[in-house]
Short mmCIF file of C-alpha atoms (C1' of nucleotides) in Angstrom, two decimals:
data_model
loop_
_atom_site.label_atom_id
_atom_site.label_comp_id
_atom_site.label_asym_id
_atom_site.label_seq_id
_atom_site.Cartn_x
_atom_site.Cartn_y
_atom_site.Cartn_z
CA UNK A 1 -10.75 1.71 9.28
CA UNK A 2 -8.48 4.25 10.68
CA UNK A 3 -8.36 7.00 7.70
CA UNK A 4 -5.54 9.02 9.09
CA UNK A 5 -2.47 9.13 6.55
CA UNK A 6 -4.99 8.74 3.60
CA UNK A 7 -4.99 11.70 1.41
CA UNK A 8 -8.69 11.84 -0.34
CA UNK A 9 -7.58 12.45 -4.04
CA UNK A 10 -11.31 13.02 -4.98
CA UNK A 11 -14.36 11.84 -2.98
CA UNK A 12 -13.81 8.16 -3.88
CA UNK A 13 -10.36 7.91 -4.23
CA UNK A 14 -8.58 7.16 -1.16
CA UNK A 15 -4.79 7.67 -1.58
CA UNK A 16 -1.77 6.33 0.74
CA UNK A 17 1.40 7.35 0.11
CA UNK A 18 4.24 5.16 -0.58
CA UNK A 19 6.23 5.36 3.15
CA UNK A 20 9.02 2.98 4.31
CA UNK A 21 9.28 -0.33 2.52
CA UNK A 22 6.19 0.29 0.25
CA UNK A 23 7.41 0.49 -3.15
CA UNK A 24 3.90 2.14 -4.54
CA UNK A 25 0.92 3.78 -2.98
CA UNK A 26 -2.19 2.29 -1.82
CA UNK A 27 -5.42 3.41 -3.75
CA UNK A 28 -8.78 2.57 -2.49
CA UNK A 29 -11.94 3.38 -4.19
CA UNK A 30 -14.75 4.05 -1.60
CA UNK A 31 -17.35 6.21 -0.32
CA UNK A 32 -16.64 7.59 3.26
CA UNK A 33 -19.04 5.11 4.84
CA UNK A 34 -17.37 1.85 2.85
CA UNK A 35 -14.26 2.98 3.92
CA UNK A 36 -15.12 3.83 7.69
CA UNK A 37 -16.74 0.14 7.43
CA UNK A 38 -13.66 -1.34 6.24
CA UNK A 39 -11.61 -3.54 8.54
CA UNK A 40 -8.09 -1.95 9.23
CA UNK A 41 -7.06 -5.24 7.95
CA UNK A 42 -7.86 -4.56 4.37
CA UNK A 43 -5.32 -1.37 4.87
CA UNK A 44 -2.89 -3.45 6.43
CA UNK A 45 -3.00 -5.88 3.72
CA UNK A 46 -3.08 -3.65 0.78
CA UNK A 47 0.21 -2.01 2.49
CA UNK A 48 1.95 -5.37 2.80
CA UNK A 49 0.87 -5.92 -1.09
CA UNK A 50 2.52 -2.46 -1.86
CA UNK A 51 5.79 -3.60 -0.44
CA UNK A 52 6.03 -6.86 -3.01
CA UNK A 53 8.98 -6.65 -5.58
CA UNK A 54 8.02 -5.27 -9.21
CA UNK A 55 4.55 -4.16 -8.03
CA UNK A 56 3.63 -1.19 -10.69
CA UNK A 57 1.29 1.83 -10.11
CA UNK A 58 -0.44 1.15 -7.09
CA UNK A 59 -1.95 -1.32 -4.45
CA UNK A 60 -5.49 -1.21 -5.29
CA UNK A 61 -8.76 -1.95 -3.32
CA UNK A 62 -12.16 -1.96 -4.81
CA UNK A 63 -15.09 -0.71 -2.79
CA UNK A 64 -16.29 -3.85 -1.68
CA UNK A 65 -12.86 -5.23 -0.34
CA UNK A 66 -12.56 -7.05 2.54
CA UNK A 67 -9.60 -8.75 4.43
CA UNK A 68 -8.86 -12.62 3.53
CA UNK A 69 -5.95 -14.93 3.59
CA UNK A 70 -2.90 -12.64 2.42
CA UNK A 71 -4.06 -10.30 -0.19
CA UNK A 72 -7.28 -8.46 0.33
CA UNK A 73 -10.52 -9.69 -1.54
CA UNK A 74 -11.17 -6.63 -3.74
CA UNK A 75 -7.40 -6.36 -4.60
CA UNK A 76 -5.80 -5.65 -7.50
CA UNK A 77 -1.97 -5.95 -7.95
CA UNK A 78 0.14 -5.80 -11.39
CA UNK A 79 3.56 -6.73 -11.54
CA UNK A 80 6.23 -6.09 -14.14
CA UNK A 81 8.87 -9.17 -14.75
CA UNK A 82 11.48 -6.61 -16.03
CA UNK A 83 11.34 -4.99 -12.57
CA UNK A 84 11.62 -8.07 -10.57
CA UNK A 85 8.00 -8.60 -10.42
CA UNK A 86 6.36 -11.77 -8.56
CA UNK A 87 3.70 -14.47 -8.98
CA UNK A 88 1.63 -14.94 -5.52
CA UNK A 89 -1.09 -17.74 -4.94
CA UNK A 90 -2.52 -15.72 -2.55
CA UNK A 91 -2.89 -13.22 -4.86
CA UNK A 92 -5.28 -15.10 -6.61
CA UNK A 93 -7.04 -16.91 -3.77
CA UNK A 94 -8.32 -20.43 -3.34
CA UNK A 95 -11.28 -20.45 -5.84
CA UNK A 96 -9.27 -19.88 -8.95
CA UNK A 97 -11.29 -18.32 -11.85
CA UNK A 98 -14.40 -17.94 -9.46
CA UNK A 99 -16.38 -16.05 -11.71
CA UNK A 100 -20.20 -15.02 -13.08
CA UNK A 101 -21.94 -15.64 -15.98
CA UNK A 102 -25.25 -14.19 -17.26
CA UNK A 103 -27.88 -16.32 -20.03
CA UNK A 104 -30.35 -14.46 -21.57
CA UNK A 105 -33.93 -16.28 -21.70
CA UNK A 106 -36.04 -14.44 -24.27
CA UNK A 107 -38.79 -14.46 -21.62
CA UNK A 108 -40.33 -11.87 -19.65
CA UNK A 109 -41.14 -12.05 -15.56
CA UNK A 110 -45.02 -13.16 -16.63
CA UNK A 111 -43.65 -15.80 -18.81
CA UNK A 112 -42.28 -17.88 -15.82
CA UNK A 113 -44.81 -16.90 -13.36
CA UNK A 114 -47.05 -20.26 -13.87
CA UNK A 115 -43.86 -22.48 -13.33
CA UNK A 116 -41.90 -20.60 -11.07
CA UNK A 117 -42.26 -22.98 -7.86
CA UNK A 118 -41.82 -26.11 -10.57
CA UNK A 119 -38.61 -24.49 -12.11
CA UNK A 120 -37.28 -23.74 -8.48
CA UNK A 121 -37.75 -27.18 -7.42
CA UNK A 122 -36.10 -28.67 -10.97
CA UNK A 123 -33.11 -26.45 -10.65
CA UNK A 124 -32.37 -27.28 -7.28
CA UNK A 125 -32.99 -31.06 -8.22
CA UNK A 126 -30.93 -31.48 -11.19
CA UNK A 127 -28.10 -28.95 -10.25
CA UNK A 128 -25.56 -30.42 -7.92
CA UNK A 129 -25.16 -27.79 -4.96
CA UNK A 130 -23.65 -27.77 -1.65
CA UNK A 131 -19.89 -28.96 0.19
CA UNK A 132 -18.79 -31.81 -1.68
CA UNK A 133 -21.73 -32.03 -4.18
CA UNK A 134 -21.01 -33.98 -6.96
CA UNK A 135 -22.13 -34.53 -10.76
CA UNK A 136 -23.36 -36.93 -13.26
CA UNK A 137 -19.95 -36.58 -15.41
CA UNK A 138 -16.89 -38.51 -14.05
CA UNK A 139 -13.59 -37.96 -15.78
CA UNK A 140 -10.71 -40.27 -16.13
CA UNK A 141 -7.30 -39.10 -16.52
CA UNK A 142 -7.01 -38.64 -19.97
CA UNK A 143 -10.34 -36.69 -20.20
CA UNK A 144 -9.25 -34.59 -16.98
CA UNK A 145 -6.24 -33.50 -18.89
CA UNK A 146 -8.37 -32.39 -21.74
CA UNK A 147 -10.61 -30.57 -20.04
CA UNK A 148 -7.83 -28.77 -18.15
CA UNK A 149 -6.41 -27.74 -21.57
CA UNK A 150 -9.49 -26.91 -23.21
CA UNK A 151 -12.02 -25.12 -20.73
CA UNK A 152 -15.27 -24.25 -22.34
CA UNK A 153 -14.30 -25.05 -25.67
CA UNK A 154 -13.63 -28.75 -24.22
CA UNK A 155 -17.03 -29.04 -22.57
CA UNK A 156 -18.76 -28.01 -26.32
CA UNK A 157 -16.84 -30.16 -28.24
CA UNK A 158 -18.26 -32.84 -25.55
CA UNK A 159 -21.72 -31.97 -26.08
CA UNK A 160 -22.40 -29.19 -23.31
CA UNK A 161 -23.45 -26.10 -24.80
CA UNK A 162 -23.28 -24.31 -28.39
CA UNK A 163 -19.66 -22.92 -30.24
CA UNK A 164 -21.43 -19.68 -30.28
CA UNK A 165 -21.13 -19.70 -26.37
CA UNK A 166 -17.20 -19.71 -26.72
CA UNK A 167 -16.82 -15.88 -28.11
CA UNK A 168 -19.07 -14.71 -25.00
CA UNK A 169 -16.39 -16.19 -22.52
CA UNK A 170 -13.10 -14.69 -21.54
CA UNK A 171 -10.31 -15.89 -23.81
CA UNK A 172 -12.75 -17.63 -26.03
CA UNK A 173 -13.53 -20.29 -23.53
CA UNK A 174 -10.17 -21.55 -23.62
CA UNK A 175 -7.16 -20.16 -21.23
CA UNK A 176 -4.01 -20.76 -23.38
CA UNK A 177 -0.90 -21.49 -21.34
CA UNK A 178 -2.49 -24.09 -19.05
CA UNK A 179 -0.47 -26.79 -17.74
CA UNK A 180 -2.37 -30.24 -16.49
CA UNK A 181 0.80 -31.68 -15.75
CA UNK A 182 1.43 -29.09 -13.16
CA UNK A 183 -1.64 -30.23 -11.73
CA UNK A 184 -1.44 -32.74 -8.68
CA UNK A 185 -2.99 -36.18 -8.65
CA UNK A 186 -4.58 -35.20 -5.66
CA UNK A 187 -6.38 -32.16 -7.35
CA UNK A 188 -7.42 -34.14 -10.25
CA UNK A 189 -8.88 -36.58 -8.16
CA UNK A 190 -10.72 -33.95 -5.75
CA UNK A 191 -12.48 -32.54 -9.73
CA UNK A 192 -13.20 -35.86 -10.80
CA UNK A 193 -16.93 -36.05 -10.20
CA UNK A 194 -17.16 -32.39 -9.37
CA UNK A 195 -17.58 -31.11 -13.08
CA UNK A 196 -20.92 -29.22 -13.36
CA UNK A 197 -21.63 -28.57 -9.84
CA UNK A 198 -22.12 -25.46 -7.89
CA UNK A 199 -20.47 -25.66 -4.67
CA UNK A 200 -20.93 -23.76 -1.52
CA UNK A 201 -20.24 -20.58 0.10
CA UNK A 202 -21.45 -17.58 -1.89
CA UNK A 203 -21.88 -19.40 -5.15
CA UNK A 204 -25.31 -19.66 -6.74
CA UNK A 205 -27.46 -20.01 -9.42
CA UNK A 206 -30.09 -17.57 -9.80
CA UNK A 207 -32.92 -16.62 -12.00
CA UNK A 208 -33.47 -12.91 -12.09
CA UNK A 209 -35.38 -10.00 -13.68
CA UNK A 210 -33.92 -7.02 -15.10
CA UNK A 211 -35.65 -4.30 -13.00
CA UNK A 212 -33.72 -1.22 -14.27
CA UNK A 213 -31.98 0.12 -16.95
CA UNK A 214 -29.36 2.87 -16.46
CA UNK A 215 -27.71 2.95 -20.20
CA UNK A 216 -30.27 2.45 -22.84
CA UNK A 217 -27.82 2.25 -25.74
CA UNK A 218 -25.20 0.04 -24.03
CA UNK A 219 -28.26 -2.34 -22.61
CA UNK A 220 -29.03 -2.50 -26.47
CA UNK A 221 -25.87 -3.56 -27.28
CA UNK A 222 -25.98 -6.39 -24.47
CA UNK A 223 -29.35 -7.49 -25.53
CA UNK A 224 -31.16 -6.54 -22.64
CA UNK A 225 -34.56 -4.62 -21.94
CA UNK A 226 -36.79 -4.09 -18.90
CA UNK A 227 -38.22 -6.67 -17.08
CA UNK A 228 -36.29 -9.54 -18.95
CA UNK A 229 -35.47 -12.87 -16.85
CA UNK A 230 -32.00 -13.50 -16.98
CA UNK A 231 -30.14 -16.38 -15.41
CA UNK A 232 -26.71 -15.65 -13.58
CA UNK A 233 -24.44 -18.74 -12.53
CA UNK A 234 -21.59 -17.92 -9.80
CA UNK A 235 -19.17 -20.33 -9.16
CA UNK A 236 -15.76 -21.19 -9.81
CA UNK A 237 -12.99 -24.40 -9.98
CA UNK A 238 -14.19 -26.41 -6.85
CA UNK A 239 -12.01 -28.66 -5.37
CA UNK A 240 -9.56 -28.71 -7.75
CA UNK A 241 -8.57 -24.81 -7.71
CA UNK A 242 -8.71 -25.14 -3.76
CA UNK A 243 -6.19 -27.94 -3.88
CA UNK A 244 -3.78 -26.11 -6.47
CA UNK A 245 -4.19 -22.58 -4.26
CA UNK A 246 -3.27 -24.80 -0.98
CA UNK A 247 -0.35 -26.63 -2.55
CA UNK A 248 1.33 -23.81 -4.08
CA UNK A 249 0.80 -21.51 -1.35
CA UNK A 250 2.67 -23.78 1.00
CA UNK A 251 5.25 -24.42 -1.50
CA UNK A 252 5.78 -20.51 -2.24
CA UNK A 253 6.23 -20.09 1.35
CA UNK A 254 8.77 -22.69 2.08
CA UNK A 255 10.79 -21.57 -1.13
CA UNK A 256 10.91 -18.13 0.55
CA UNK A 257 11.74 -19.20 4.07
CA UNK A 258 14.80 -21.21 2.19
CA UNK A 259 15.64 -18.40 -0.07
CA UNK A 260 15.67 -16.13 3.11
CA UNK A 261 13.01 -13.73 1.15
CA UNK A 262 11.51 -11.41 3.91
CA UNK A 263 8.04 -11.32 3.14
CA UNK A 264 6.03 -8.52 5.12
CA UNK A 265 3.51 -11.45 5.54
CA UNK A 266 4.15 -14.95 5.53
CA UNK A 267 0.79 -15.01 3.72
CA UNK A 268 2.17 -12.87 0.80
CA UNK A 269 4.11 -16.07 -0.43
CA UNK A 270 5.18 -15.17 -4.04
CA UNK A 271 8.08 -16.48 -6.47
CA UNK A 272 9.45 -14.13 -9.30
CA UNK A 273 7.94 -14.34 -12.48
CA UNK A 274 9.97 -16.63 -14.48
CA UNK A 275 11.11 -18.96 -11.71
CA UNK A 276 10.33 -22.44 -11.98
CA UNK A 277 7.81 -22.38 -9.12
CA UNK A 278 6.05 -19.21 -10.78
CA UNK A 279 5.85 -21.01 -14.08
CA UNK A 280 4.45 -24.19 -12.71
CA UNK A 281 1.85 -22.07 -10.45
CA UNK A 282 0.76 -20.34 -13.68
CA UNK A 283 0.67 -23.67 -15.62
CA UNK A 284 -1.63 -25.15 -12.72
CA UNK A 285 -3.53 -21.95 -12.42
CA UNK A 286 -4.47 -21.46 -15.77
CA UNK A 287 -5.66 -25.15 -15.74
CA UNK A 288 -7.64 -24.17 -12.92
CA UNK A 289 -9.25 -21.21 -14.87
CA UNK A 290 -10.13 -23.84 -17.74
CA UNK A 291 -11.79 -26.00 -15.06
CA UNK A 292 -13.82 -23.46 -14.13
CA UNK A 293 -15.09 -22.18 -17.38
CA UNK A 294 -15.93 -25.95 -18.12
CA UNK A 295 -17.62 -26.21 -14.86
CA UNK A 296 -19.95 -23.14 -16.06
CA UNK A 297 -20.24 -24.09 -19.36
CA UNK A 298 -21.56 -27.70 -18.27
CA UNK A 299 -23.70 -25.77 -15.53
CA UNK A 300 -25.48 -24.08 -18.71
CA UNK A 301 -26.16 -26.90 -20.26
CA UNK A 302 -27.96 -28.33 -17.46
CA UNK A 303 -30.04 -25.36 -17.23
CA UNK A 304 -30.72 -25.13 -20.91
CA UNK A 305 -31.89 -28.44 -20.59
CA UNK A 306 -34.19 -27.71 -17.87
CA UNK A 307 -35.68 -24.87 -19.65
CA UNK A 308 -36.33 -26.89 -22.57
CA UNK A 309 -38.52 -29.25 -20.80
CA UNK A 310 -40.43 -26.61 -18.76
CA UNK A 311 -40.61 -23.44 -20.80
CA UNK A 312 -39.85 -24.96 -24.55
CA UNK A 313 -39.93 -21.28 -26.18
CA UNK A 314 -37.05 -20.18 -23.97
CA UNK A 315 -33.66 -19.75 -25.97
CA UNK A 316 -30.54 -19.30 -23.53
CA UNK A 317 -27.73 -17.69 -25.36
CA UNK A 318 -24.80 -16.49 -23.25
CA UNK A 319 -24.49 -12.68 -22.59
CA UNK A 320 -20.86 -12.83 -20.89
CA UNK A 321 -18.97 -14.98 -18.73
CA UNK A 322 -16.47 -13.27 -16.45
CA UNK A 323 -13.84 -14.58 -14.00
CA UNK A 324 -12.84 -12.39 -10.83
CA UNK A 325 -9.87 -14.76 -9.29
CA UNK A 326 -7.25 -14.71 -11.62
CA UNK A 327 -3.77 -13.83 -12.70
CA UNK A 328 -3.43 -12.69 -16.22
CA UNK A 329 -1.09 -11.64 -18.59
CA UNK A 330 -2.00 -7.94 -19.87
CA UNK A 331 -0.61 -5.31 -21.76
CA UNK A 332 -1.17 -1.83 -20.19
CA UNK A 333 0.01 1.94 -21.03
CA UNK A 334 1.88 3.24 -18.00
CA UNK A 335 2.87 6.84 -18.33
CA UNK A 336 2.67 6.23 -22.45
CA UNK A 337 4.44 3.27 -22.09
CA UNK A 338 2.92 -0.24 -22.96
CA UNK A 339 4.13 -2.68 -20.49
CA UNK A 340 3.10 -6.60 -20.32
CA UNK A 341 2.24 -7.08 -16.45
CA UNK A 342 1.01 -9.84 -14.55
CA UNK A 343 -2.36 -8.39 -13.12
CA UNK A 344 -3.55 -10.23 -10.12
CA UNK A 345 -7.37 -9.89 -9.33
CA UNK A 346 -8.82 -11.14 -6.20
CA UNK A 347 -12.15 -10.51 -6.06
CA UNK A 348 -12.13 -8.32 -8.65
CA UNK A 349 -13.64 -8.34 -11.92
CA UNK A 350 -11.96 -7.70 -15.13
CA UNK A 351 -13.70 -4.88 -17.07
CA UNK A 352 -12.33 -3.94 -20.07
CA UNK A 353 -13.18 -0.94 -22.07
CA UNK A 354 -14.50 -0.09 -25.43
CA UNK A 355 -12.39 -0.93 -28.11
CA UNK A 356 -10.08 -3.72 -26.10
CA UNK A 357 -8.70 -6.23 -28.75
CA UNK A 358 -9.48 -8.94 -26.31
CA UNK A 359 -13.56 -8.31 -26.94
CA UNK A 360 -15.36 -9.87 -29.03
CA UNK A 361 -16.74 -7.97 -32.40
CA UNK A 362 -20.03 -8.02 -30.71
CA UNK A 363 -19.06 -6.21 -27.38
CA UNK A 364 -16.22 -4.12 -28.86
CA UNK A 365 -18.15 -0.91 -29.09
CA UNK A 366 -19.68 -0.96 -25.86
CA UNK A 367 -16.92 -2.30 -23.57
CA UNK A 368 -17.18 -5.67 -21.44
CA UNK A 369 -19.92 -6.67 -19.70
CA UNK A 370 -18.89 -6.56 -15.93
CA UNK A 371 -21.11 -8.92 -14.12
CA UNK A 372 -21.29 -8.64 -10.20
CA UNK A 373 -23.21 -10.68 -8.10
CA UNK A 374 -24.99 -9.26 -4.99
CA UNK A 375 -25.91 -10.92 -1.62
CA UNK A 376 -28.61 -13.45 -1.49
CA UNK A 377 -31.98 -11.81 -1.82
CA UNK A 378 -30.65 -8.11 -2.81
CA UNK A 379 -29.51 -7.00 -6.44
CA UNK A 380 -26.92 -8.00 -8.98
CA UNK A 381 -25.68 -5.79 -11.49
CA UNK A 382 -24.33 -5.36 -14.89
CA UNK A 383 -22.09 -2.68 -15.93
CA UNK A 384 -19.55 -2.02 -18.73
CA UNK A 385 -15.84 -1.45 -18.53
CA UNK A 386 -14.89 1.84 -19.62
CA UNK A 387 -11.93 3.96 -21.14
CA UNK A 388 -11.08 5.58 -17.82
CA UNK A 389 -11.08 2.44 -15.81
CA UNK A 390 -8.47 1.01 -17.86
CA UNK A 391 -6.58 3.88 -16.33
CA UNK A 392 -7.77 3.57 -12.55
CA UNK A 393 -6.94 0.00 -11.93
CA UNK A 394 -5.94 -1.94 -14.94
CA UNK A 395 -9.33 -2.33 -16.40
CA UNK A 396 -11.14 -4.06 -12.97
CA UNK A 397 -14.13 -3.24 -10.73
CA UNK A 398 -15.72 -4.84 -7.71
CA UNK A 399 -16.98 -8.24 -7.87
CA UNK A 400 -19.98 -8.44 -5.34
CA UNK A 401 -21.16 -6.76 -2.52
CA UNK A 402 -18.23 -7.96 -0.30
CA UNK A 403 -18.67 -9.69 3.15
CA UNK A 404 -19.46 -7.00 6.15
CA UNK A 405 -18.63 -10.15 8.79
CA UNK A 406 -17.84 -13.37 8.92
CA UNK A 407 -19.46 -16.23 8.21
CA UNK A 408 -19.30 -17.40 12.09
CA UNK A 409 -20.66 -14.06 13.01
CA UNK A 410 -23.57 -14.37 10.68
CA UNK A 411 -24.51 -17.80 11.77
CA UNK A 412 -24.86 -16.10 15.40
CA UNK A 413 -27.23 -13.48 14.17
CA UNK A 414 -29.54 -15.23 11.69
CA UNK A 415 -31.12 -18.79 10.92
CA UNK A 416 -31.36 -19.97 7.77
CA UNK A 417 -34.86 -21.18 7.59
CA UNK A 418 -35.64 -17.49 8.63
CA UNK A 419 -33.89 -16.04 5.96
CA UNK A 420 -35.65 -18.23 3.24
CA UNK A 421 -39.18 -17.51 4.74
CA UNK A 422 -38.50 -13.73 4.71
CA UNK A 423 -37.57 -13.86 1.17
CA UNK A 424 -40.41 -16.05 0.09
CA UNK A 425 -42.70 -13.26 1.68
CA UNK A 426 -40.87 -11.38 -1.18
CA UNK A 427 -41.55 -13.74 -3.81
CA UNK A 428 -37.84 -14.68 -4.03
CA UNK A 429 -37.24 -18.54 -3.78
CA UNK A 430 -34.28 -20.05 -2.37
CA UNK A 431 -33.50 -23.60 -2.63
CA UNK A 432 -30.39 -24.69 -0.68
CA UNK A 433 -29.09 -28.03 0.77
CA UNK A 434 -27.82 -26.18 3.93
CA UNK A 435 -29.57 -23.94 6.25
CA UNK A 436 -26.31 -23.01 7.84
CA UNK A 437 -24.73 -21.91 4.29
CA UNK A 438 -28.02 -19.58 3.74
CA UNK A 439 -27.19 -18.15 7.33
CA UNK A 440 -23.86 -17.21 6.56
CA UNK A 441 -25.12 -15.46 3.13
CA UNK A 442 -27.87 -13.75 4.86
CA UNK A 443 -28.18 -10.18 3.04
CA UNK A 444 -27.12 -8.64 6.30
CA UNK A 445 -24.12 -9.93 6.34
CA UNK A 446 -23.07 -8.07 3.24
CA UNK A 447 -22.20 -4.70 2.45
CA UNK A 448 -25.06 -2.48 0.80
CA UNK A 449 -24.39 -3.84 -2.57
CA UNK A 450 -26.19 -0.37 -4.22
CA UNK A 451 -23.36 1.61 -2.56
CA UNK A 452 -20.48 -0.48 -3.74
CA UNK A 453 -21.99 -0.25 -7.15
CA UNK A 454 -22.21 3.74 -6.90
CA UNK A 455 -18.84 3.61 -5.92
CA UNK A 456 -17.41 1.85 -8.88
CA UNK A 457 -19.76 3.57 -11.47
CA UNK A 458 -19.22 7.28 -10.07
CA UNK A 459 -15.31 6.39 -9.36
CA UNK A 460 -15.26 5.60 -13.31
CA UNK A 461 -13.97 1.78 -12.76
CA UNK A 462 -17.32 0.75 -14.92
CA UNK A 463 -20.28 2.12 -15.90
CA UNK A 464 -23.81 1.02 -14.52
CA UNK A 465 -25.92 -0.59 -17.35
CA UNK A 466 -28.76 -2.79 -15.52
CA UNK A 467 -29.99 -3.65 -12.13
CA UNK A 468 -31.38 -7.42 -11.65
CA UNK A 469 -33.18 -8.63 -8.65
CA UNK A 470 -33.72 -12.26 -8.09
CA UNK A 471 -36.79 -14.37 -8.64
CA UNK A 472 -35.14 -17.80 -7.65
CA UNK A 473 -31.79 -18.58 -6.19
CA UNK A 474 -30.18 -21.87 -6.26
CA UNK A 475 -27.69 -21.53 -3.11
CA UNK A 476 -24.71 -23.75 -2.64
"C1'" DA B 1 -13.73 -20.49 -1.14
"C1'" DT B 2 -12.98 -25.91 0.93
"C1'" DG B 3 -13.19 -33.95 1.11
"C1'" DT B 4 -15.52 -26.51 6.15
"C1'" DG B 5 -13.77 -26.58 12.11
"C1'" DC B 6 -13.23 -24.69 18.47
#
DNA sequence: ATGTGC
C-alpha cells in the first residue's frame, strides 16, 4: 500500500486526514510491514467508507485488513442515526455473524494422544463440512421462524447443549430485534437442512492445545492453563446469511440509484438508519445472527456427543462465543458524550473491556474473551477486551490472520494434498472434503497471525492472554 | 463467505 499521505500518530496507528468528501479520517492499526503488504484497495475502500453519511469518529481498519466487497474485511465503522447515519449490508458482509466459539475440555494434550487419529476421523465423519453440506436436522417453516427468533437459546430448548452455555454467548445467545418475517423464503429454503454444519472457506473446527499464557490472571479468569486441550469452532450463518446479504445488497443499490443517492462506490450501497429498507435489513440480519448462534450451538452439541463416546471423562463447557461480522446498536462515549451508534464490524471481533454491562458476571472483571482464529496449521489466540480498546475502535479487534492473497492465487501455488502431508509431519491432523479448499487455505496464503496479534496487543485494541496451536483441524 | 466460476 502507498503510505504517502498517512500521518503516523504512533508506531502502530496510521491516520489519513479527512479530505474532499471524507467526513472523518481513516485510521489503520498496523506495523509498517503489514501496512506495506496491504493492497491499495484497503486504503481506497476505507476512504470510501469515510465518505458515508453519519459516520462517527473514523473509518477504521484492523491489522488483518484486506479488501473485499465495498467495505474492507477488518473494517469497523459506526454511524449515528441523529446525524443521518446509514446501515450497509456490505459493511457486515455475506457471512452474517460468522464467528468463533471456544470450548474447554478439561483435558491435557497427553489425554487425547492415544485417540487422536480416531478423534480426527470421528469428528470428520460426524461434523458436516464443505460447500453445500447438510445436517441431520431439517426445519419446517414454524421451526425455522422459532430458530431465527431464538438463536442458541432455541437450540438449547431443543436439546442442543446446556442452559449454562447461553451466558457465555454474545447477547445471551439470542439476538433481540430479529424479524424472521424479513427473511426471504429463498434464504429459509437454503438453510432448511444446513443447521449444525460447518460450511467451507476459512471455516473450521479445531482441537487445539494451549502452548503459551501471556497473562496468568486473566487466563485463570477464563479457566485456561498451559497444555490445556480446547476446541474452537469457526463458522457462520451458512446459506441463509449469504442469501440475505445478496438480496439486501442488490436492493440497497437499486434504492440508492432511484433516490439519486451518490455513492462513492456502488458496492457501498446503504440506507438511512430508520428507513424501511434499513429496518427490514436489521430484522433479517439479526435473524441471521441467531442462525449463526444456533448453528455453532448445534455443532457444540455434536462435538460433546463425540467426546462423550471417545473420552467419557471430558467435560466441554463453553468459554465464549463471539461474532466478527455484525451490525450492532451500542452505546459509546465520544468526547464525553454517550451516543447510541450502529457499529458495523466486518471481519472485526467485538472486544469489550472490563466492567462492560453486556458481559456476564464471570467475565466482567477480566474483559471479554476475544477469540481470534489463525490460518490453518499456524496459531490461534485468545485476547481480552481492554478499556483502552473501547476508545480506539469502539471496542473492536482483528478477527484472524487476514488473507495475504486471493484464493485463486493460492491454488496456483499449492496443492491441498501436499499441505495436508506437511502438516501431518508436524502432528497436525487435517481432515477436509476438499483438497482445493485446503490449498486455498494454505498457511502461506495468509498474513503472519503473530504479527497481527502483536499489533492488536501493542496498539491496545485487546490484550494477549493465550496462544493455541492446532492438533486436529476439520476444514470445510 | 456462497446451491463457488473463466
